[in-house]
Coordinates of C-alpha atoms in Angstrom, one line a residue:
X1 CA 0.0 0.0 0.0
X2 CA 3.0 2.3 -0.4
X3 CA 1.9 5.4 -2.4
X4 CA 4.1 6.0 -5.4
X5 CA 3.7 8.4 -8.3
X6 CA -0.1 8.7 -9.0
X7 CA -1.1 5.3 -7.4
X8 CA -0.1 2.5 -5.1
X9 CA 3.1 0.4 -5.5
X10 CA 1.3 -3.0 -5.7
X11 CA -0.6 -1.7 -8.9
X12 CA 2.6 -0.9 -10.6
X13 CA 4.3 -4.1 -9.5
X14 CA 1.5 -6.2 -10.8
X15 CA 1.0 -4.4 -14.0
X16 CA 2.9 -7.0 -16.1
X17 CA 0.2 -9.5 -15.1
X18 CA -2.6 -7.7 -16.9
X19 CA -2.9 -10.3 -19.7
X20 CA -2.7 -13.4 -17.4
X21 CA -5.9 -15.5 -17.3
X22 CA -6.1 -15.9 -13.6
X23 CA -4.6 -13.2 -11.2
X24 CA -4.3 -13.5 -7.5
X25 CA -3.0 -11.2 -4.8
X26 CA -2.3 -12.4 -1.3
X27 CA -2.4 -10.0 1.5
X28 CA -2.6 -9.6 5.3
X29 CA -6.3 -9.6 6.3
X30 CA -6.0 -6.1 7.9
X31 CA -5.4 -4.4 4.6
X32 CA -8.0 -6.2 2.6
X33 CA -10.4 -3.3 2.3
X34 CA -7.7 -1.0 1.0
X35 CA -6.5 -3.6 -1.6
X36 CA -10.0 -4.3 -2.8
X37 CA -10.6 -0.6 -3.3
X38 CA -7.4 -0.2 -5.4
X39 CA -7.7 -3.4 -7.3
X40 CA -7.1 -2.2 -10.9
X41 CA -5.9 -5.6 -11.9
X42 CA -9.2 -7.3 -11.3
X43 CA -7.4 -10.0 -9.2
X44 CA -8.8 -12.4 -6.8
X45 CA -7.9 -11.2 -3.3
X46 CA -6.9 -13.8 -0.8
X47 CA -6.5 -12.5 2.7
X48 CA -4.3 -14.5 5.2
X49 CA -5.6 -15.2 8.6
X50 CA -2.1 -15.1 10.1
X51 CA 1.4 -14.3 8.8
X52 CA 3.3 -16.9 6.7
X53 CA 6.9 -18.1 7.1
X54 CA 7.7 -16.0 4.1
X55 CA 7.4 -15.7 0.3
X56 CA 7.5 -19.5 -0.3
X57 CA 4.6 -20.3 2.0
X58 CA 2.6 -17.5 0.6
X59 CA 3.1 -18.7 -3.0
X60 CA 2.2 -22.2 -1.9
X61 CA -1.2 -20.8 -0.6
X62 CA -1.8 -18.9 -3.8
X63 CA -1.4 -22.1 -5.8
X64 CA -4.3 -23.8 -4.0
X65 CA -7.4 -24.2 -6.0
X66 CA -6.0 -23.3 -9.4
X67 CA -7.9 -25.4 -12.0
X68 CA -5.7 -24.9 -15.0
X69 CA -2.6 -27.0 -14.1
X70 CA -1.3 -26.8 -17.7
X71 CA -0.8 -23.1 -17.9
X72 CA 2.3 -21.2 -16.8
X73 CA 2.4 -19.6 -13.3
X74 CA 4.2 -16.3 -12.5
X75 CA 4.9 -15.2 -8.9
X76 CA 5.6 -11.4 -8.7
X77 CA 6.9 -9.6 -5.7
X78 CA 4.9 -6.6 -4.4
X79 CA 7.7 -4.0 -4.4
X80 CA 9.3 -4.3 -7.9
X81 CA 9.0 -1.7 -10.6
X82 CA 9.8 -3.2 -14.1
X83 CA 10.1 -1.6 -17.5
X84 CA 7.8 -3.2 -20.0
X85 CA 5.8 -6.4 -20.0
X86 CA 8.0 -9.5 -20.3
X87 CA 5.5 -12.2 -19.8
X88 CA 5.2 -13.4 -23.4
X89 CA 9.0 -13.5 -23.6
X90 CA 9.2 -15.4 -20.4
X91 CA 6.6 -18.0 -21.5
X92 CA 8.7 -18.5 -24.6
X93 CA 11.7 -19.3 -22.4
X94 CA 9.5 -21.8 -20.3
X95 CA 9.3 -23.9 -23.5
X96 CA 12.9 -24.9 -22.6
X97 CA 12.9 -24.6 -18.8
X98 CA 10.8 -25.7 -15.8
X99 CA 11.6 -22.5 -14.0
X100 CA 12.7 -19.0 -15.1
X101 CA 14.1 -16.6 -12.5
X102 CA 13.8 -12.9 -13.2
X103 CA 17.1 -11.1 -12.9
X104 CA 18.5 -7.6 -13.3
X105 CA 21.9 -6.1 -14.0
X106 CA 23.7 -3.0 -12.5
X107 CA 21.2 -2.2 -9.8
X108 CA 22.7 0.4 -7.6
X109 CA 21.3 -0.6 -4.2
X110 CA 22.5 -4.2 -4.9
X111 CA 26.0 -3.0 -5.7
X112 CA 26.0 -1.0 -2.4
X113 CA 24.3 -3.6 -0.2
X114 CA 25.0 -7.0 -1.9
X115 CA 24.4 -9.0 1.3
X116 CA 20.7 -8.0 1.0
X117 CA 20.2 -9.6 -2.3
X118 CA 20.4 -13.1 -3.9
X119 CA 22.6 -13.5 -7.0
X120 CA 22.6 -15.8 -10.0
X121 CA 25.4 -17.1 -12.1
X122 CA 24.5 -18.9 -15.4
X123 CA 25.8 -20.6 -18.4
X124 CA 26.8 -17.6 -20.7
X125 CA 25.8 -19.5 -23.8
X126 CA 22.6 -18.7 -25.6
X127 CA 20.7 -21.0 -23.3
X128 CA 21.4 -19.0 -20.0
X129 CA 20.8 -21.9 -17.8
X130 CA 21.3 -21.2 -14.1
X131 CA 24.4 -22.7 -12.6
X132 CA 24.2 -21.4 -9.0
X133 CA 22.1 -19.2 -6.6
X134 CA 24.2 -17.2 -4.2
X135 CA 21.8 -16.5 -1.3
X136 CA 22.4 -13.0 0.2
X137 CA 26.1 -13.2 -0.3
X138 CA 28.2 -10.1 0.7
X139 CA 30.8 -11.0 -2.0
X140 CA 28.9 -12.4 -5.1
X141 CA 30.8 -13.5 -8.3
X142 CA 31.6 -10.5 -10.5
X143 CA 29.3 -11.4 -13.3
X144 CA 26.4 -12.5 -11.2
X145 CA 23.0 -10.9 -11.8
X146 CA 20.5 -10.1 -9.0
X147 CA 17.4 -12.2 -8.3
X148 CA 14.6 -9.6 -8.4
X149 CA 12.1 -11.8 -6.4
X150 CA 9.9 -12.8 -9.5
X151 CA 9.6 -16.4 -10.6
X152 CA 7.9 -18.2 -13.5
X153 CA 7.1 -21.9 -13.7
X154 CA 6.4 -24.0 -16.9
X155 CA 3.0 -24.9 -15.4
X156 CA 0.9 -24.7 -12.3
X157 CA 1.4 -28.5 -12.1
X158 CA 5.2 -28.0 -11.9
X159 CA 4.9 -25.2 -9.4
X160 CA 2.6 -27.3 -7.1
X161 CA 5.2 -30.3 -7.4
X162 CA 8.0 -28.0 -6.1
X163 CA 6.0 -26.3 -3.3
X164 CA 4.6 -29.7 -2.1
X165 CA 8.0 -31.4 -2.4
X166 CA 10.0 -32.3 0.6
X167 CA 12.6 -29.7 -0.6
X168 CA 10.1 -27.1 0.6
X169 CA 10.1 -28.6 4.2
X170 CA 13.9 -29.0 4.2
X171 CA 14.6 -25.4 3.4
X172 CA 15.0 -24.1 7.0
X173 CA 18.4 -22.4 7.1
X174 CA 16.8 -18.9 7.5
X175 CA 13.7 -18.0 9.6
X176 CA 12.0 -16.6 6.6
X177 CA 11.6 -19.0 3.7
X178 CA 12.3 -17.6 0.2
X179 CA 11.5 -19.1 -3.2
X180 CA 15.2 -18.6 -4.2
X181 CA 16.3 -20.9 -1.4
X182 CA 14.0 -23.6 -2.8
X183 CA 15.2 -23.2 -6.3
X184 CA 18.8 -23.2 -5.0
X185 CA 18.0 -26.7 -3.7
X186 CA 16.4 -27.8 -6.9
X187 CA 19.6 -27.0 -8.9
X188 CA 21.0 -30.2 -7.5
X189 CA 18.1 -32.1 -9.0
X190 CA 18.1 -33.6 -12.5
X191 CA 14.3 -33.2 -12.6
X192 CA 14.3 -29.5 -13.0
X193 CA 15.9 -27.2 -15.6
X194 CA 16.3 -23.4 -14.4
X195 CA 16.9 -20.5 -16.8
X196 CA 17.1 -16.7 -16.3
X197 CA 15.3 -13.8 -17.9
X198 CA 16.9 -10.4 -17.5
X199 CA 14.6 -7.5 -17.4
X200 CA 15.2 -4.3 -19.3
X201 CA 14.9 -2.1 -16.3
X202 CA 14.1 -2.7 -12.6
X203 CA 13.9 -0.8 -9.2
X204 CA 12.8 -2.2 -6.0
X205 CA 10.8 0.0 -3.5
X206 CA 10.9 -2.3 -0.5
X207 CA 13.4 -0.8 1.9
X208 CA 13.2 2.6 3.6
X209 CA 16.3 3.9 1.5
X210 CA 14.6 2.7 -1.8
X211 CA 11.3 4.4 -0.9
X212 CA 13.2 7.6 -0.2
X213 CA 15.0 7.4 -3.5
X214 CA 11.7 6.8 -5.3
X215 CA 10.3 9.8 -3.5
X216 CA 13.3 11.9 -4.6
X217 CA 12.9 11.0 -8.3
X218 CA 9.2 11.4 -8.2
X219 CA 9.7 15.0 -6.9
X220 CA 12.4 15.7 -9.5
X221 CA 10.1 14.4 -12.3
X222 CA 7.1 16.3 -11.0
X223 CA 9.2 19.6 -10.7
X224 CA 10.5 19.3 -14.2
X225 CA 7.1 18.7 -15.6
X226 CA 5.8 21.9 -13.9
X227 CA 8.7 24.1 -15.2
X228 CA 8.3 22.9 -18.7

């Protein structure tokens, strides 16, 4: 519910899902009314009765009851701003991969605070298959790209298999469970092939510093419009 530009952050973050057949937003129950009022996406609103253990468990709840197991599934973080709509390109990538992780290059906050992000190294051939996920490492490999918190799966069936698998239960090295932790475990399995998709432009508005930066650029942009 962070206000940004002329709307709310979650509306901008979910804009790339506009053409998806089924859309769901998972929220805390106490903000349900505000989300329903601002629901430009036309998404089904699922309110949680209690907090989850993190992004991974929240995604697992979102998958419950989906009745089109053959269609791709896209899980989008609520605090990302992305240039363009890459869904069609990502679904083309999913013809060759079971999972596609969304990544970005040269994000200033990640360069300054690398330990707050997960990083990806991949085969630098045309396939760009993921080789390793470096979870919140302070010194990631030089050519690594950052995971932006968005993930796509070949089908709902594949996603359900992953989130119902024992790998999900075994991922307990951090108090909060992240999807990138689970995918990191799956890289050891021959059953799943993971690729990357590098977005054209990206900014996160999740931390206090990022929110302040967004406010600054919003003010600069607005002032320039008024002067011109």
